[in-house]
PDB file of C-alpha atoms in Angstrom:
ATOM      1  CA  UNK T   1       7.957   8.779 -18.076  1.00  0.00           C
ATOM      2  CA  UNK T   2      10.364  11.965 -18.020  1.00  0.00           C
ATOM      3  CA  UNK T   3       8.190  14.732 -17.102  1.00  0.00           C
ATOM      4  CA  UNK T   4      11.085  17.336 -18.455  1.00  0.00           C
ATOM      5  CA  UNK T   5      10.395  15.210 -21.703  1.00  0.00           C
ATOM      6  CA  UNK T   6       6.646  15.128 -21.554  1.00  0.00           C
ATOM      7  CA  UNK T   7       6.543  18.995 -21.554  1.00  0.00           C
ATOM      8  CA  UNK T   8       8.716  19.115 -24.786  1.00  0.00           C
ATOM      9  CA  UNK T   9       6.284  16.586 -26.374  1.00  0.00           C
ATOM     10  CA  UNK T  10       2.897  17.990 -25.628  1.00  0.00           C
ATOM     11  CA  UNK T  11       1.306  20.851 -27.725  1.00  0.00           C
ATOM     12  CA  UNK T  12       0.455  22.448 -29.443  1.00  0.00           C
ATOM     13  CA  UNK T  13       3.704  24.638 -29.766  1.00  0.00           C
ATOM     14  CA  UNK T  14       1.163  27.857 -29.072  1.00  0.00           C
ATOM     15  CA  UNK T  15       1.064  26.783 -25.387  1.00  0.00           C
ATOM     16  CA  UNK T  16       3.566  26.667 -22.588  1.00  0.00           C
ATOM     17  CA  UNK T  17       3.499  23.814 -20.042  1.00  0.00           C
ATOM     18  CA  UNK T  18       4.420  23.658 -16.556  1.00  0.00           C
ATOM     19  CA  UNK T  19       3.954  19.803 -14.871  1.00  0.00           C
ATOM     20  CA  UNK T  20       2.423  20.704 -11.240  1.00  0.00           C
ATOM     21  CA  UNK T  21       3.206  17.079 -10.086  1.00  0.00           C
ATOM     22  CA  UNK T  22       4.299  13.758 -11.896  1.00  0.00           C
ATOM     23  CA  UNK T  23       3.989  10.568 -10.007  1.00  0.00           C
ATOM     24  CA  UNK T  24       5.091   8.138 -12.405  1.00  0.00           C
ATOM     25  CA  UNK T  25       4.097   4.769 -10.895  1.00  0.00           C
ATOM     26  CA  UNK T  26       1.252   2.470 -10.394  1.00  0.00           C
ATOM     27  CA  UNK T  27      -1.158   4.289  -8.367  1.00  0.00           C
ATOM     28  CA  UNK T  28       0.599   7.401  -8.730  1.00  0.00           C
ATOM     29  CA  UNK T  29      -0.955  11.084 -10.325  1.00  0.00           C
ATOM     30  CA  UNK T  30      -0.153  13.715 -12.530  1.00  0.00           C
ATOM     31  CA  UNK T  31      -1.143  17.139 -13.410  1.00  0.00           C
ATOM     32  CA  UNK T  32      -0.093  19.797 -15.898  1.00  0.00           C
ATOM     33  CA  UNK T  33      -0.887  23.396 -16.475  1.00  0.00           C
ATOM     34  CA  UNK T  34      -0.986  24.784 -20.394  1.00  0.00           C
ATOM     35  CA  UNK T  35      -0.856  28.498 -20.524  1.00  0.00           C
ATOM     36  CA  UNK T  36      -1.406  31.028 -23.336  1.00  0.00           C
ATOM     37  CA  UNK T  37      -1.814  34.574 -23.611  1.00  0.00           C
ATOM     38  CA  UNK T  38      -3.324  35.009 -20.256  1.00  0.00           C
ATOM     39  CA  UNK T  39      -5.766  31.698 -20.290  1.00  0.00           C
ATOM     40  CA  UNK T  40      -5.022  28.887 -18.390  1.00  0.00           C
ATOM     41  CA  UNK T  41      -5.433  25.071 -18.925  1.00  0.00           C
ATOM     42  CA  UNK T  42      -5.317  22.312 -16.279  1.00  0.00           C
ATOM     43  CA  UNK T  43      -5.329  18.721 -16.894  1.00  0.00           C
ATOM     44  CA  UNK T  44      -5.046  15.937 -14.261  1.00  0.00           C
ATOM     45  CA  UNK T  45      -4.963  12.033 -14.104  1.00  0.00           C
ATOM     46  CA  UNK T  46      -3.808   8.955 -11.925  1.00  0.00           C
ATOM     47  CA  UNK T  47      -1.381   6.377 -13.546  1.00  0.00           C
ATOM     48  CA  UNK T  48      -3.288   2.592 -13.215  1.00  0.00           C
ATOM     49  CA  UNK T  49      -0.690   0.644 -14.973  1.00  0.00           C
ATOM     50  CA  UNK T  50       3.143   1.358 -15.471  1.00  0.00           C
ATOM     51  CA  UNK T  51       5.459  -0.711 -17.504  1.00  0.00           C
ATOM     52  CA  UNK T  52       7.962   1.103 -18.631  1.00  0.00           C
ATOM     53  CA  UNK T  53       8.734   0.861 -22.327  1.00  0.00           C
ATOM     54  CA  UNK T  54       5.358  -1.429 -22.717  1.00  0.00           C
ATOM     55  CA  UNK T  55       2.382  -0.376 -21.425  1.00  0.00           C
ATOM     56  CA  UNK T  56       0.808   2.884 -19.514  1.00  0.00           C
ATOM     57  CA  UNK T  57      -2.780   3.288 -18.593  1.00  0.00           C
ATOM     58  CA  UNK T  58      -3.778   6.295 -16.773  1.00  0.00           C
ATOM     59  CA  UNK T  59      -6.894   8.397 -16.663  1.00  0.00           C
ATOM     60  CA  UNK T  60      -6.834  12.167 -18.649  1.00  0.00           C
ATOM     61  CA  UNK T  61      -9.318  15.001 -17.317  1.00  0.00           C
ATOM     62  CA  UNK T  62      -9.644  18.410 -18.297  1.00  0.00           C
ATOM     63  CA  UNK T  63     -10.251  20.717 -15.630  1.00  0.00           C
ATOM     64  CA  UNK T  64     -13.008  22.837 -17.602  1.00  0.00           C
ATOM     65  CA  UNK T  65     -14.784  19.626 -18.147  1.00  0.00           C
ATOM     66  CA  UNK T  66     -14.268  17.275 -14.834  1.00  0.00           C
ATOM     67  CA  UNK T  67     -17.144  14.802 -15.907  1.00  0.00           C
ATOM     68  CA  UNK T  68     -15.546  13.983 -18.944  1.00  0.00           C
ATOM     69  CA  UNK T  69     -12.817  11.301 -17.802  1.00  0.00           C
ATOM     70  CA  UNK T  70     -11.047   9.370 -20.461  1.00  0.00           C
ATOM     71  CA  UNK T  71      -9.213   6.202 -19.941  1.00  0.00           C
ATOM     72  CA  UNK T  72      -6.244   6.093 -21.910  1.00  0.00           C
ATOM     73  CA  UNK T  73      -3.925   3.051 -23.050  1.00  0.00           C
TER      74      UNK T  73
END
């Protein structure tokens, strides 16, 4: 739920991660960019359901393969 904790958790450790936006609520959206040695990898998604401490349902998409949308629970 906390983007500051998320960037510490997401890996691998060789990447530096920066949250572009993070609207942690049902219907909210998120985007972050991971960087390493001049390379940049963007990821984005939407929060479909948020029940803190219980359940998060979200989409996850890598900008390099936008047709590959994952629904995570």
